[in-house]
Amino acid sequence: MDVFSDPTNIDVYVTGFLWILKLTAAGTVGALVLGVLLAAMRVSPVPVLRLVGTTWVNTFRNTPLTLIVFFCYFGLFSTLGVTLSDDIDTNNYWLGVVGLSVYTAAFVCEAIRSGINTVPAGQAEAARAIGMSFFQTLTMIILPQAGRAVIAPLGSIFIALAKNATIVGTIGLMESSNAMKELINANGDAVIPIFLVFAGTFALVLIPTGYGFGWLANRLAVKR
Amino acid sequence: MSADAVLYDHPGPRAKIRNTILTVVFGLGLLALVYWIYRKFDEKGQWAAALWKPFTESSTWTDYILPGLWATLSAAAVAMVLSLIFGIVFSVGRLSEHWWLSVPSGIIVEFFRAVPLLLLMFFIFYGVPFITEAPMDPFWAVVIGLTLYNGSVLAEAFRAGIKSVPRGQSEAAYAIGMRKSLVMREILVPQAARAMLPVIVSQLVVLVKDTALGYIIGYSELLQDGVNTLAANFGNIVAAAIVAAIIYIAVNASLTAFAGWLERRTRRQGKAPKNSGPRPAATVETGEAVGA
């Protein structure tokens, strides 16, 4: 554990996980907003919107996130000149957030859509019977119930997002995986402690989070 | 509830007009968006024939894309076989009655599910050579990483599958004098494996996508060969990325279709005895198969 008594190494470790935290936070918000929007589009009466939703899901669910992040940097930024910030780290961070959100939104959309399927048809029929529009039915009756049914899968999706945030390291952000690589290359005699500290941090945070989501899902489930 | 035709009524005359208007409005919006993207690409000269021409030449495919695809698929195939073995061993281990077997199995499964695959691959590729004092082949770094992660996910799926086999099955097996290992091997695992087939295939999609991480540690798979190296030669990174994405989507969409076919097939053949207990009507997917 000598490696981590050196303050510069501690600094590398902390910065790495701070980036993961920031990527996860922004990515979660982005994916949730986009995902709910896509799910609404996929169940809407307008065929064009359904088409957009389906295309999005089929495209991004089947493309590796690595390729998407790669494209965000080399395609959007380097080639097409999309710049999100003047600071190189912040720019890479936002490009990573875009990639993570776009990719994860496809899974959020599918989770919510399967949640919509758990709401008994009678609920929507009753809503229609009292004259609610599609939008009202969806936002006031269906989505709140669907949301409570999909807490567990959404939890897995956001845990996966936190882990996937390491992939943004591909485009040069010094997140935890790059930080670990740097420490390993500099301290070949302590590779196992380094790995255990980095992997352990993820395990220590994400395993309880998983159980927390399971508990929350049970608590908030709509009892039928 | 099937989403369509339930959330909204069958359209009457007014709703039909409204839907048509919305279709036109959103359709035009979509076209405008597509045109805007087209213009953006055009401004940067991304439609230049020179950038797309390489894909019409067979040498591009035989030199870059097909070797990359082959490397991707072979790593995925080897990792799939190994992770299936890993998954069965550790799911059975976790269900063991001996604590010295079930506790370590549980810890290993939970640990590798929680650790990012990239971190794992970095450790195997950059870290392990310091211990073994021999260079690590990127192929094996990718395969071992994929095996540990997907094996752990499959172990959990198998555990759920084994638990979903009706209790009477194992009770009957014990009653005719089978030992636990035999019950596991002959009764529970085969049934769980069939029940879990769709999960296994969707995990394969995750596995195929995750091989792209190999690019980061220098394994020359589709992303490395077919996008990076190819674009380095022709300067067409956007075009190469789009072509590679289409290949990934084609491979994974056919795997997903295969999973759907398998599910229909197993559902048809698996004639459960009547009154074998209530089946949960509509459950949500576990969301495990997110992958990278």
Short mmCIF file of C-alpha atoms in Angstrom, two decimals:
data_model
loop_
_atom_site.label_atom_id
_atom_site.label_comp_id
_atom_site.label_asym_id
_atom_site.label_seq_id
_atom_site.Cartn_x
_atom_site.Cartn_y
_atom_site.Cartn_z
CA MET A 1 0.00 0.00 0.00
CA ASP A 2 3.05 2.25 -0.19
CA VAL A 3 1.84 3.56 -3.51
CA PHE A 4 -1.03 5.39 -1.92
CA SER A 5 1.02 7.09 0.76
CA ASP A 6 2.39 9.36 -1.99
CA PRO A 7 0.13 12.44 -2.19
CA THR A 8 0.55 12.79 -5.98
CA ASN A 9 -0.73 9.24 -6.43
CA ILE A 10 -3.66 9.93 -4.12
CA ASP A 11 -4.34 12.96 -6.27
CA VAL A 12 -4.39 10.85 -9.45
CA TYR A 13 -6.80 8.45 -7.76
CA VAL A 14 -9.14 11.19 -6.53
CA THR A 15 -9.20 13.06 -9.86
CA GLY A 16 -9.91 9.81 -11.68
CA PHE A 17 -12.96 9.07 -9.59
CA LEU A 18 -14.14 12.67 -9.62
CA TRP A 19 -14.32 12.47 -13.41
CA ILE A 20 -16.26 9.20 -13.16
CA LEU A 21 -18.65 10.86 -10.71
CA LYS A 22 -19.18 13.88 -12.96
CA LEU A 23 -19.62 11.72 -16.06
CA THR A 24 -22.11 9.48 -14.26
CA ALA A 25 -24.12 12.41 -12.92
CA ALA A 26 -24.41 14.28 -16.22
CA GLY A 27 -24.80 11.05 -18.20
CA THR A 28 -27.63 9.88 -15.95
CA VAL A 29 -29.54 13.13 -16.35
CA GLY A 30 -29.02 13.14 -20.12
CA ALA A 31 -29.93 9.47 -20.55
CA LEU A 32 -33.02 9.76 -18.36
CA VAL A 33 -34.40 12.81 -20.17
CA LEU A 34 -33.64 11.39 -23.61
CA GLY A 35 -34.82 7.91 -22.66
CA VAL A 36 -38.21 9.02 -21.34
CA LEU A 37 -38.67 11.18 -24.42
CA LEU A 38 -37.80 8.25 -26.70
CA ALA A 39 -40.15 5.93 -24.81
CA ALA A 40 -42.96 8.45 -25.18
CA MET A 41 -42.17 8.70 -28.89
CA ARG A 42 -42.23 4.92 -29.29
CA VAL A 43 -45.74 4.59 -27.85
CA SER A 44 -47.15 7.73 -29.47
CA PRO A 45 -49.88 7.70 -32.13
CA VAL A 46 -47.63 9.52 -34.61
CA PRO A 47 -45.83 7.01 -36.89
CA VAL A 48 -42.89 9.33 -37.64
CA LEU A 49 -42.07 9.61 -33.94
CA ARG A 50 -42.34 5.86 -33.46
CA LEU A 51 -39.96 5.41 -36.37
CA VAL A 52 -37.42 7.82 -34.86
CA GLY A 53 -37.61 6.07 -31.49
CA THR A 54 -37.22 2.60 -32.98
CA THR A 55 -34.33 3.66 -35.20
CA TRP A 56 -32.56 5.28 -32.26
CA VAL A 57 -32.91 2.20 -30.06
CA ASN A 58 -31.86 -0.28 -32.75
CA THR A 59 -28.91 1.84 -33.80
CA PHE A 60 -27.39 2.74 -30.46
CA ARG A 61 -28.21 -0.45 -28.60
CA ASN A 62 -26.27 -2.48 -31.12
CA THR A 63 -23.27 -0.18 -31.51
CA PRO A 64 -20.39 -0.48 -29.04
CA LEU A 65 -20.15 2.48 -26.70
CA THR A 66 -16.43 2.54 -27.46
CA LEU A 67 -17.25 3.27 -31.10
CA ILE A 68 -19.78 5.95 -30.13
CA VAL A 69 -17.32 7.72 -27.83
CA PHE A 70 -14.62 7.31 -30.48
CA PHE A 71 -16.97 8.89 -33.03
CA CYS A 72 -17.85 11.73 -30.66
CA TYR A 73 -14.19 12.67 -30.49
CA PHE A 74 -12.72 11.85 -33.89
CA GLY A 75 -15.92 12.38 -35.85
CA LEU A 76 -17.86 15.15 -34.14
CA PHE A 77 -14.92 17.06 -32.70
CA SER A 78 -11.86 16.45 -34.88
CA THR A 79 -13.53 16.13 -38.26
CA LEU A 80 -16.82 17.98 -38.06
CA GLY A 81 -15.52 20.64 -35.70
CA VAL A 82 -18.18 20.39 -32.99
CA THR A 83 -16.65 22.05 -29.95
CA LEU A 84 -18.39 21.98 -26.60
CA SER A 85 -15.81 23.87 -24.56
CA ASP A 86 -12.53 25.69 -25.07
CA ASP A 87 -10.83 23.76 -22.29
CA ILE A 88 -9.62 20.44 -23.72
CA ASP A 89 -10.55 18.38 -20.63
CA THR A 90 -13.98 19.97 -20.34
CA ASN A 91 -14.53 19.49 -24.05
CA ASN A 92 -13.64 15.80 -23.82
CA TYR A 93 -15.85 15.52 -20.76
CA TRP A 94 -18.89 16.90 -22.57
CA LEU A 95 -18.19 14.80 -25.66
CA GLY A 96 -18.10 11.79 -23.33
CA VAL A 97 -21.37 12.84 -21.71
CA VAL A 98 -22.98 13.09 -25.14
CA GLY A 99 -21.76 9.59 -26.06
CA LEU A 100 -22.85 8.08 -22.73
CA SER A 101 -26.28 9.75 -22.84
CA VAL A 102 -27.01 8.85 -26.44
CA TYR A 103 -26.03 5.22 -25.81
CA THR A 104 -27.69 4.75 -22.42
CA ALA A 105 -30.90 6.50 -23.50
CA ALA A 106 -31.64 3.54 -25.80
CA PHE A 107 -31.61 1.20 -22.79
CA VAL A 108 -33.61 3.60 -20.61
CA CYS A 109 -36.20 3.82 -23.40
CA GLU A 110 -36.55 0.05 -23.60
CA ALA A 111 -36.76 -0.31 -19.82
CA ILE A 112 -39.51 2.28 -19.60
CA ARG A 113 -41.35 0.74 -22.50
CA SER A 114 -41.31 -2.65 -20.76
CA GLY A 115 -42.49 -0.83 -17.63
CA ILE A 116 -45.41 0.58 -19.60
CA ASN A 117 -46.29 -3.01 -20.46
CA THR A 118 -46.68 -3.86 -16.76
CA VAL A 119 -49.43 -1.26 -16.31
CA PRO A 120 -52.79 -3.03 -16.68
CA ALA A 121 -54.62 -2.04 -19.85
CA GLY A 122 -57.64 -1.05 -17.77
CA GLN A 123 -55.74 1.93 -16.39
CA ALA A 124 -55.32 3.49 -19.81
CA GLU A 125 -58.82 2.54 -20.82
CA ALA A 126 -60.24 4.23 -17.73
CA ALA A 127 -58.15 7.31 -18.46
CA ARG A 128 -59.44 7.39 -22.03
CA ALA A 129 -62.98 6.84 -20.82
CA ILE A 130 -62.91 10.01 -18.71
CA GLY A 131 -61.69 11.89 -21.76
CA MET A 132 -57.97 12.22 -21.15
CA SER A 133 -55.79 12.82 -24.17
CA PHE A 134 -52.84 10.61 -25.10
CA PHE A 135 -50.43 13.04 -23.51
CA GLN A 136 -52.44 13.24 -20.28
CA THR A 137 -52.87 9.47 -20.12
CA LEU A 138 -49.15 8.96 -20.60
CA THR A 139 -47.84 11.58 -18.19
CA MET A 140 -50.45 11.34 -15.44
CA ILE A 141 -51.48 7.67 -15.44
CA ILE A 142 -49.04 5.44 -17.26
CA LEU A 143 -45.54 6.86 -16.75
CA PRO A 144 -45.78 7.30 -12.95
CA GLN A 145 -46.77 3.65 -12.57
CA ALA A 146 -44.30 2.47 -15.18
CA GLY A 147 -41.54 4.47 -13.49
CA ARG A 148 -42.08 2.67 -10.21
CA ALA A 149 -42.03 -0.70 -11.96
CA VAL A 150 -38.69 -0.05 -13.66
CA ILE A 151 -36.63 1.19 -10.73
CA ALA A 152 -34.61 -2.04 -10.56
CA PRO A 153 -33.74 -2.20 -14.28
CA LEU A 154 -33.04 1.54 -14.34
CA GLY A 155 -30.72 0.96 -11.38
CA SER A 156 -28.78 -1.67 -13.36
CA ILE A 157 -28.64 0.69 -16.32
CA PHE A 158 -27.21 3.55 -14.28
CA ILE A 159 -24.73 1.24 -12.55
CA ALA A 160 -23.64 0.14 -16.02
CA LEU A 161 -23.38 3.82 -16.97
CA ALA A 162 -21.05 4.47 -14.04
CA LYS A 163 -18.85 1.59 -15.18
CA ASN A 164 -19.08 2.63 -18.82
CA ALA A 165 -17.88 6.11 -17.86
CA THR A 166 -14.37 4.60 -17.81
CA ILE A 167 -14.59 4.30 -21.60
CA VAL A 168 -14.42 8.08 -21.92
CA GLY A 169 -10.76 7.53 -21.05
CA THR A 170 -10.39 6.51 -24.72
CA ILE A 171 -10.54 10.15 -25.70
CA GLY A 172 -7.91 11.22 -23.21
CA LEU A 173 -9.88 12.09 -20.11
CA MET A 174 -7.88 11.10 -17.02
CA GLU A 175 -10.73 9.11 -15.50
CA SER A 176 -10.16 6.18 -13.16
CA SER A 177 -9.08 3.57 -15.71
CA ASN A 178 -6.47 5.89 -17.21
CA ALA A 179 -5.42 6.90 -13.71
CA MET A 180 -4.97 3.24 -12.81
CA LYS A 181 -2.99 2.61 -16.00
CA GLU A 182 -0.69 5.50 -15.16
CA LEU A 183 -0.12 4.28 -11.62
CA ILE A 184 0.51 0.72 -12.80
CA ASN A 185 3.05 1.86 -15.37
CA ALA A 186 4.86 3.94 -12.77
CA ASN A 187 4.70 1.37 -9.96
CA GLY A 188 5.24 -2.08 -11.44
CA ASP A 189 5.96 -3.55 -8.02
CA ALA A 190 2.50 -2.76 -6.67
CA VAL A 191 0.09 -3.70 -9.45
CA ILE A 192 -2.16 -5.83 -7.27
CA PRO A 193 -2.73 -3.21 -4.53
CA ILE A 194 -3.37 -0.59 -7.22
CA PHE A 195 -5.92 -2.78 -8.98
CA LEU A 196 -7.60 -3.74 -5.72
CA VAL A 197 -7.93 -0.10 -4.68
CA PHE A 198 -9.40 1.04 -8.01
CA ALA A 199 -11.62 -1.99 -8.58
CA GLY A 200 -12.50 -2.07 -4.89
CA THR A 201 -13.71 1.52 -5.02
CA PHE A 202 -16.12 0.61 -7.81
CA ALA A 203 -17.24 -2.56 -6.05
CA LEU A 204 -17.65 -0.80 -2.72
CA VAL A 205 -19.85 1.90 -4.23
CA LEU A 206 -21.73 -0.06 -6.89
CA ILE A 207 -22.61 -3.30 -5.08
CA PRO A 208 -24.49 -1.49 -2.27
CA THR A 209 -26.05 0.81 -4.89
CA GLY A 210 -27.38 -2.28 -6.66
CA TYR A 211 -28.89 -3.64 -3.46
CA GLY A 212 -30.22 -0.15 -2.68
CA PHE A 213 -32.06 -0.04 -6.00
CA GLY A 214 -33.46 -3.52 -5.33
CA TRP A 215 -34.73 -2.40 -1.93
CA LEU A 216 -36.18 0.80 -3.40
CA ALA A 217 -37.86 -1.16 -6.19
CA ASN A 218 -39.52 -3.43 -3.64
CA ARG A 219 -40.63 -0.52 -1.51
CA LEU A 220 -42.03 1.55 -4.33
CA ALA A 221 -43.51 -1.26 -6.40
CA VAL A 222 -47.17 -0.78 -7.23
CA LYS A 223 -48.76 -3.69 -5.39
CA ARG A 224 -51.32 -5.34 -7.61
CA MET B 1 -50.53 -4.23 -21.98
CA SER B 2 -49.67 -3.87 -25.60
CA ALA B 3 -48.71 -0.27 -25.90
CA ASP B 4 -50.33 0.63 -29.17
CA ALA B 5 -54.09 0.95 -29.50
CA VAL B 6 -54.45 1.06 -25.72
CA LEU B 7 -52.87 4.36 -24.81
CA TYR B 8 -55.03 6.10 -27.37
CA ASP B 9 -58.36 5.37 -29.04
CA HIS B 10 -58.74 4.18 -32.56
CA PRO B 11 -58.55 7.50 -34.35
CA GLY B 12 -61.80 9.08 -35.40
CA PRO B 13 -62.04 11.69 -38.17
CA ARG B 14 -60.66 14.53 -36.03
CA ALA B 15 -57.88 12.44 -34.53
CA LYS B 16 -56.96 11.23 -38.01
CA ILE B 17 -56.59 14.81 -39.23
CA ARG B 18 -54.60 15.71 -36.13
CA ASN B 19 -52.32 12.71 -36.55
CA THR B 20 -51.76 13.56 -40.19
CA ILE B 21 -50.86 17.13 -39.27
CA LEU B 22 -48.50 15.93 -36.54
CA THR B 23 -46.95 13.42 -38.93
CA VAL B 24 -46.33 16.15 -41.48
CA VAL B 25 -44.99 18.60 -38.89
CA PHE B 26 -42.64 16.09 -37.26
CA GLY B 27 -41.76 14.63 -40.64
CA LEU B 28 -40.71 18.03 -41.89
CA GLY B 29 -38.80 18.63 -38.67
CA LEU B 30 -37.01 15.33 -39.14
CA LEU B 31 -36.19 16.14 -42.76
CA ALA B 32 -34.88 19.53 -41.68
CA LEU B 33 -32.68 17.83 -39.10
CA VAL B 34 -31.40 15.33 -41.64
CA TYR B 35 -30.73 18.17 -44.08
CA TRP B 36 -28.90 20.13 -41.38
CA ILE B 37 -26.69 17.12 -40.63
CA TYR B 38 -26.14 16.69 -44.37
CA ARG B 39 -25.10 20.34 -44.68
CA LYS B 40 -22.77 20.07 -41.69
CA PHE B 41 -21.11 17.04 -43.30
CA ASP B 42 -21.02 18.86 -46.61
CA GLU B 43 -19.33 21.93 -45.09
CA LYS B 44 -16.50 19.69 -43.93
CA GLY B 45 -16.41 17.90 -47.27
CA GLN B 46 -17.48 14.57 -45.79
CA TRP B 47 -19.42 13.58 -48.90
CA ALA B 48 -16.37 13.73 -51.11
CA ALA B 49 -16.28 10.59 -53.22
CA ALA B 50 -12.66 9.95 -52.26
CA LEU B 51 -13.69 9.30 -48.66
CA TRP B 52 -16.30 6.69 -49.58
CA LYS B 53 -14.63 5.14 -52.60
CA PRO B 54 -12.34 2.85 -50.52
CA PHE B 55 -15.41 0.88 -49.44
CA THR B 56 -16.11 -0.13 -53.02
CA GLU B 57 -12.65 -1.66 -53.36
CA SER B 58 -12.18 -5.22 -52.26
CA SER B 59 -8.71 -4.57 -50.86
CA THR B 60 -10.22 -2.29 -48.20
CA TRP B 61 -12.38 -5.13 -47.05
CA THR B 62 -9.77 -7.88 -47.22
CA ASP B 63 -7.00 -5.74 -45.68
CA TYR B 64 -8.87 -3.94 -42.90
CA ILE B 65 -12.52 -4.64 -42.28
CA LEU B 66 -12.75 -8.41 -42.61
CA PRO B 67 -9.62 -9.16 -40.52
CA GLY B 68 -10.97 -6.78 -37.90
CA LEU B 69 -14.39 -8.42 -37.97
CA TRP B 70 -12.76 -11.84 -37.74
CA ALA B 71 -10.72 -10.74 -34.70
CA THR B 72 -13.86 -9.34 -33.08
CA LEU B 73 -15.90 -12.49 -33.70
CA SER B 74 -13.17 -14.92 -32.68
CA ALA B 75 -12.54 -13.10 -29.39
CA ALA B 76 -16.30 -13.03 -28.78
CA ALA B 77 -16.66 -16.73 -29.59
CA VAL B 78 -13.82 -17.88 -27.32
CA ALA B 79 -14.98 -15.57 -24.53
CA MET B 80 -18.55 -16.83 -24.86
CA VAL B 81 -17.57 -20.47 -24.42
CA LEU B 82 -15.33 -19.64 -21.46
CA SER B 83 -17.89 -17.37 -19.81
CA LEU B 84 -20.58 -20.04 -20.14
CA ILE B 85 -18.31 -22.47 -18.29
CA PHE B 86 -17.44 -19.77 -15.75
CA GLY B 87 -21.12 -18.94 -15.31
CA ILE B 88 -22.23 -22.53 -14.74
CA VAL B 89 -19.37 -23.29 -12.32
CA PHE B 90 -19.94 -20.18 -10.22
CA SER B 91 -23.73 -20.32 -10.19
CA VAL B 92 -23.56 -23.91 -8.95
CA GLY B 93 -20.82 -22.87 -6.54
CA ARG B 94 -22.92 -20.05 -5.17
CA LEU B 95 -25.87 -22.38 -4.62
CA SER B 96 -23.66 -24.87 -2.78
CA GLU B 97 -24.51 -25.77 0.79
CA HIS B 98 -20.85 -25.57 1.81
CA TRP B 99 -20.09 -22.04 2.95
CA TRP B 100 -16.44 -22.36 1.89
CA LEU B 101 -17.69 -22.80 -1.65
CA SER B 102 -20.73 -20.50 -1.76
CA VAL B 103 -19.20 -17.48 -0.03
CA PRO B 104 -16.10 -17.15 -2.25
CA SER B 105 -18.21 -17.82 -5.35
CA GLY B 106 -20.62 -15.09 -4.30
CA ILE B 107 -17.81 -12.62 -3.64
CA ILE B 108 -16.13 -13.35 -7.00
CA VAL B 109 -19.39 -13.01 -8.93
CA GLU B 110 -20.41 -9.77 -7.21
CA PHE B 111 -16.90 -8.32 -7.55
CA PHE B 112 -16.48 -8.91 -11.26
CA ARG B 113 -19.98 -7.66 -11.97
CA ALA B 114 -19.22 -4.37 -10.25
CA VAL B 115 -15.79 -3.69 -11.75
CA PRO B 116 -15.69 -1.87 -15.10
CA LEU B 117 -14.52 -4.17 -17.86
CA LEU B 118 -12.00 -1.61 -19.07
CA LEU B 119 -10.37 -1.48 -15.62
CA LEU B 120 -10.16 -5.27 -15.66
CA MET B 121 -8.62 -5.34 -19.14
CA PHE B 122 -6.10 -2.64 -18.19
CA PHE B 123 -5.09 -4.69 -15.16
CA ILE B 124 -4.73 -7.88 -17.19
CA PHE B 125 -2.88 -6.16 -20.03
CA TYR B 126 -0.65 -3.68 -18.19
CA GLY B 127 -0.60 -5.09 -14.66
CA VAL B 128 -0.32 -8.85 -14.97
CA PRO B 129 2.90 -8.72 -17.09
CA PHE B 130 4.62 -7.11 -14.09
CA ILE B 131 3.75 -10.20 -12.05
CA THR B 132 4.32 -12.92 -14.63
CA GLU B 133 7.24 -11.06 -16.22
CA ALA B 134 5.96 -12.07 -19.65
CA PRO B 135 4.09 -9.85 -22.09
CA MET B 136 0.33 -10.37 -22.25
CA ASP B 137 -1.24 -11.16 -25.59
CA PRO B 138 -3.96 -8.54 -26.20
CA PHE B 139 -6.26 -11.29 -27.48
CA TRP B 140 -6.12 -13.08 -24.14
CA ALA B 141 -6.40 -9.86 -22.19
CA VAL B 142 -9.66 -9.19 -24.04
CA VAL B 143 -10.91 -12.76 -23.71
CA ILE B 144 -10.08 -13.11 -20.01
CA GLY B 145 -11.64 -9.74 -19.23
CA LEU B 146 -14.79 -10.58 -21.17
CA THR B 147 -14.97 -14.02 -19.55
CA LEU B 148 -14.71 -12.72 -15.99
CA TYR B 149 -17.34 -10.02 -16.55
CA ASN B 150 -19.85 -11.87 -18.71
CA GLY B 151 -19.28 -15.11 -16.81
CA SER B 152 -20.31 -13.35 -13.62
CA VAL B 153 -23.41 -11.91 -15.26
CA LEU B 154 -24.29 -15.36 -16.64
CA ALA B 155 -23.67 -16.91 -13.22
CA GLU B 156 -26.39 -14.68 -11.80
CA ALA B 157 -28.69 -15.51 -14.71
CA PHE B 158 -28.09 -19.22 -14.21
CA ARG B 159 -28.72 -18.91 -10.49
CA ALA B 160 -32.06 -17.28 -11.22
CA GLY B 161 -32.76 -20.01 -13.79
CA ILE B 162 -31.91 -22.83 -11.39
CA LYS B 163 -34.10 -21.25 -8.72
CA SER B 164 -36.97 -20.95 -11.21
CA VAL B 165 -37.10 -24.72 -11.77
CA PRO B 166 -40.14 -25.94 -9.79
CA ARG B 167 -39.11 -27.40 -6.44
CA GLY B 168 -40.92 -30.63 -7.10
CA GLN B 169 -38.29 -31.46 -9.72
CA SER B 170 -35.41 -31.62 -7.27
CA GLU B 171 -37.61 -33.15 -4.56
CA ALA B 172 -38.56 -35.97 -6.91
CA ALA B 173 -34.92 -36.45 -7.84
CA TYR B 174 -33.87 -36.64 -4.19
CA ALA B 175 -36.74 -39.04 -3.54
CA ILE B 176 -35.42 -41.53 -6.05
CA GLY B 177 -32.07 -41.34 -4.31
CA MET B 178 -30.05 -38.92 -6.45
CA ARG B 179 -27.27 -37.00 -4.78
CA LYS B 180 -27.13 -33.22 -4.90
CA SER B 181 -24.38 -33.11 -7.53
CA LEU B 182 -26.37 -35.43 -9.74
CA VAL B 183 -29.60 -33.46 -9.21
CA MET B 184 -27.74 -30.30 -10.21
CA ARG B 185 -26.13 -31.88 -13.24
CA GLU B 186 -28.99 -33.95 -14.57
CA ILE B 187 -32.11 -32.08 -13.48
CA LEU B 188 -31.57 -28.43 -12.63
CA VAL B 189 -28.77 -27.12 -14.88
CA PRO B 190 -30.18 -28.49 -18.16
CA GLN B 191 -33.59 -26.98 -17.46
CA ALA B 192 -32.10 -23.70 -16.29
CA ALA B 193 -29.91 -23.56 -19.38
CA ARG B 194 -32.92 -23.84 -21.64
CA ALA B 195 -34.94 -21.31 -19.70
CA MET B 196 -31.99 -18.93 -19.84
CA LEU B 197 -31.24 -19.33 -23.56
CA PRO B 198 -32.58 -15.89 -24.55
CA VAL B 199 -30.61 -14.26 -21.73
CA ILE B 200 -27.49 -16.08 -22.86
CA VAL B 201 -27.91 -14.88 -26.43
CA SER B 202 -28.55 -11.27 -25.39
CA GLN B 203 -25.41 -11.50 -23.28
CA LEU B 204 -23.65 -12.54 -26.47
CA VAL B 205 -24.68 -9.22 -28.02
CA VAL B 206 -23.10 -7.47 -25.03
CA LEU B 207 -20.00 -9.58 -25.51
CA VAL B 208 -19.67 -8.70 -29.19
CA LYS B 209 -19.98 -5.01 -28.37
CA ASP B 210 -17.54 -5.25 -25.48
CA THR B 211 -14.82 -6.65 -27.72
CA ALA B 212 -14.55 -3.08 -29.01
CA LEU B 213 -12.79 -2.29 -25.72
CA GLY B 214 -9.94 -4.37 -27.10
CA TYR B 215 -9.17 -1.39 -29.33
CA ILE B 216 -8.07 0.55 -26.26
CA ILE B 217 -5.43 -2.04 -25.33
CA GLY B 218 -4.30 -2.45 -28.93
CA TYR B 219 -6.12 -5.63 -29.95
CA SER B 220 -6.63 -5.22 -33.68
CA GLU B 221 -10.36 -5.86 -33.93
CA LEU B 222 -13.03 -4.12 -35.99
CA LEU B 223 -12.72 -0.72 -34.33
CA GLN B 224 -8.92 -0.76 -34.51
CA ASP B 225 -8.49 -2.25 -38.00
CA GLY B 226 -11.70 -1.17 -39.69
CA VAL B 227 -11.92 2.36 -38.34
CA ASN B 228 -8.62 3.55 -36.90
CA THR B 229 -6.09 2.00 -39.26
CA LEU B 230 -8.35 2.33 -42.28
CA ALA B 231 -9.04 5.98 -41.57
CA ALA B 232 -5.33 6.59 -41.02
CA ASN B 233 -4.78 5.45 -44.60
CA PHE B 234 -7.68 7.16 -46.31
CA GLY B 235 -8.46 10.07 -43.98
CA ASN B 236 -12.12 9.11 -43.83
CA ILE B 237 -12.76 8.55 -40.14
CA VAL B 238 -16.45 9.51 -40.23
CA ALA B 239 -17.17 7.23 -43.17
CA ALA B 240 -15.17 4.36 -41.62
CA ALA B 241 -16.94 4.73 -38.28
CA ILE B 242 -20.33 4.68 -40.00
CA VAL B 243 -19.46 1.54 -41.96
CA ALA B 244 -18.12 -0.19 -38.83
CA ALA B 245 -21.26 0.80 -36.91
CA ILE B 246 -23.42 -0.72 -39.63
CA ILE B 247 -21.46 -3.97 -39.39
CA TYR B 248 -21.82 -4.07 -35.60
CA ILE B 249 -25.54 -3.34 -35.90
CA ALA B 250 -25.99 -6.06 -38.53
CA VAL B 251 -24.16 -8.67 -36.41
CA ASN B 252 -25.98 -7.76 -33.22
CA ALA B 253 -29.40 -7.36 -34.80
CA SER B 254 -29.11 -10.85 -36.26
CA LEU B 255 -28.10 -12.18 -32.82
CA THR B 256 -31.13 -10.45 -31.30
CA ALA B 257 -33.36 -11.94 -33.98
CA PHE B 258 -31.82 -15.33 -33.19
CA ALA B 259 -32.62 -14.81 -29.50
CA GLY B 260 -36.23 -14.01 -30.38
CA TRP B 261 -36.47 -17.11 -32.55
CA LEU B 262 -34.97 -19.26 -29.78
CA GLU B 263 -37.44 -17.87 -27.28
CA ARG B 264 -40.41 -18.67 -29.48
CA ARG B 265 -39.01 -22.13 -30.14
CA THR B 266 -38.34 -23.01 -26.50
CA ARG B 267 -41.73 -21.64 -25.51
CA ARG B 268 -43.42 -23.90 -28.06
CA GLN B 269 -41.55 -27.03 -27.01
CA GLY B 270 -41.43 -26.43 -23.29
CA LYS B 271 -44.83 -27.81 -22.40
CA ALA B 272 -45.10 -27.13 -18.71
CA PRO B 273 -47.56 -29.35 -16.87
CA LYS B 274 -50.79 -27.61 -16.06
CA ASN B 275 -51.05 -25.93 -12.67
CA SER B 276 -47.30 -25.78 -12.33
CA GLY B 277 -47.77 -22.61 -10.37
CA PRO B 278 -48.71 -19.14 -11.49
CA ARG B 279 -46.36 -17.53 -13.94
CA PRO B 280 -45.62 -13.85 -13.44
CA ALA B 281 -47.63 -12.12 -16.14
CA ALA B 282 -45.58 -9.21 -17.36
CA THR B 283 -42.25 -8.58 -15.73
CA VAL B 284 -39.73 -6.00 -16.66
CA GLU B 285 -36.37 -7.01 -18.05
CA THR B 286 -33.55 -7.08 -15.55
CA GLY B 287 -31.66 -4.52 -17.59
CA GLU B 288 -28.50 -6.49 -16.99
CA ALA B 289 -27.55 -6.76 -20.64
CA VAL B 290 -26.44 -3.16 -20.99
CA GLY B 291 -22.76 -3.72 -21.54
CA ALA B 292 -20.51 -1.24 -23.23
#
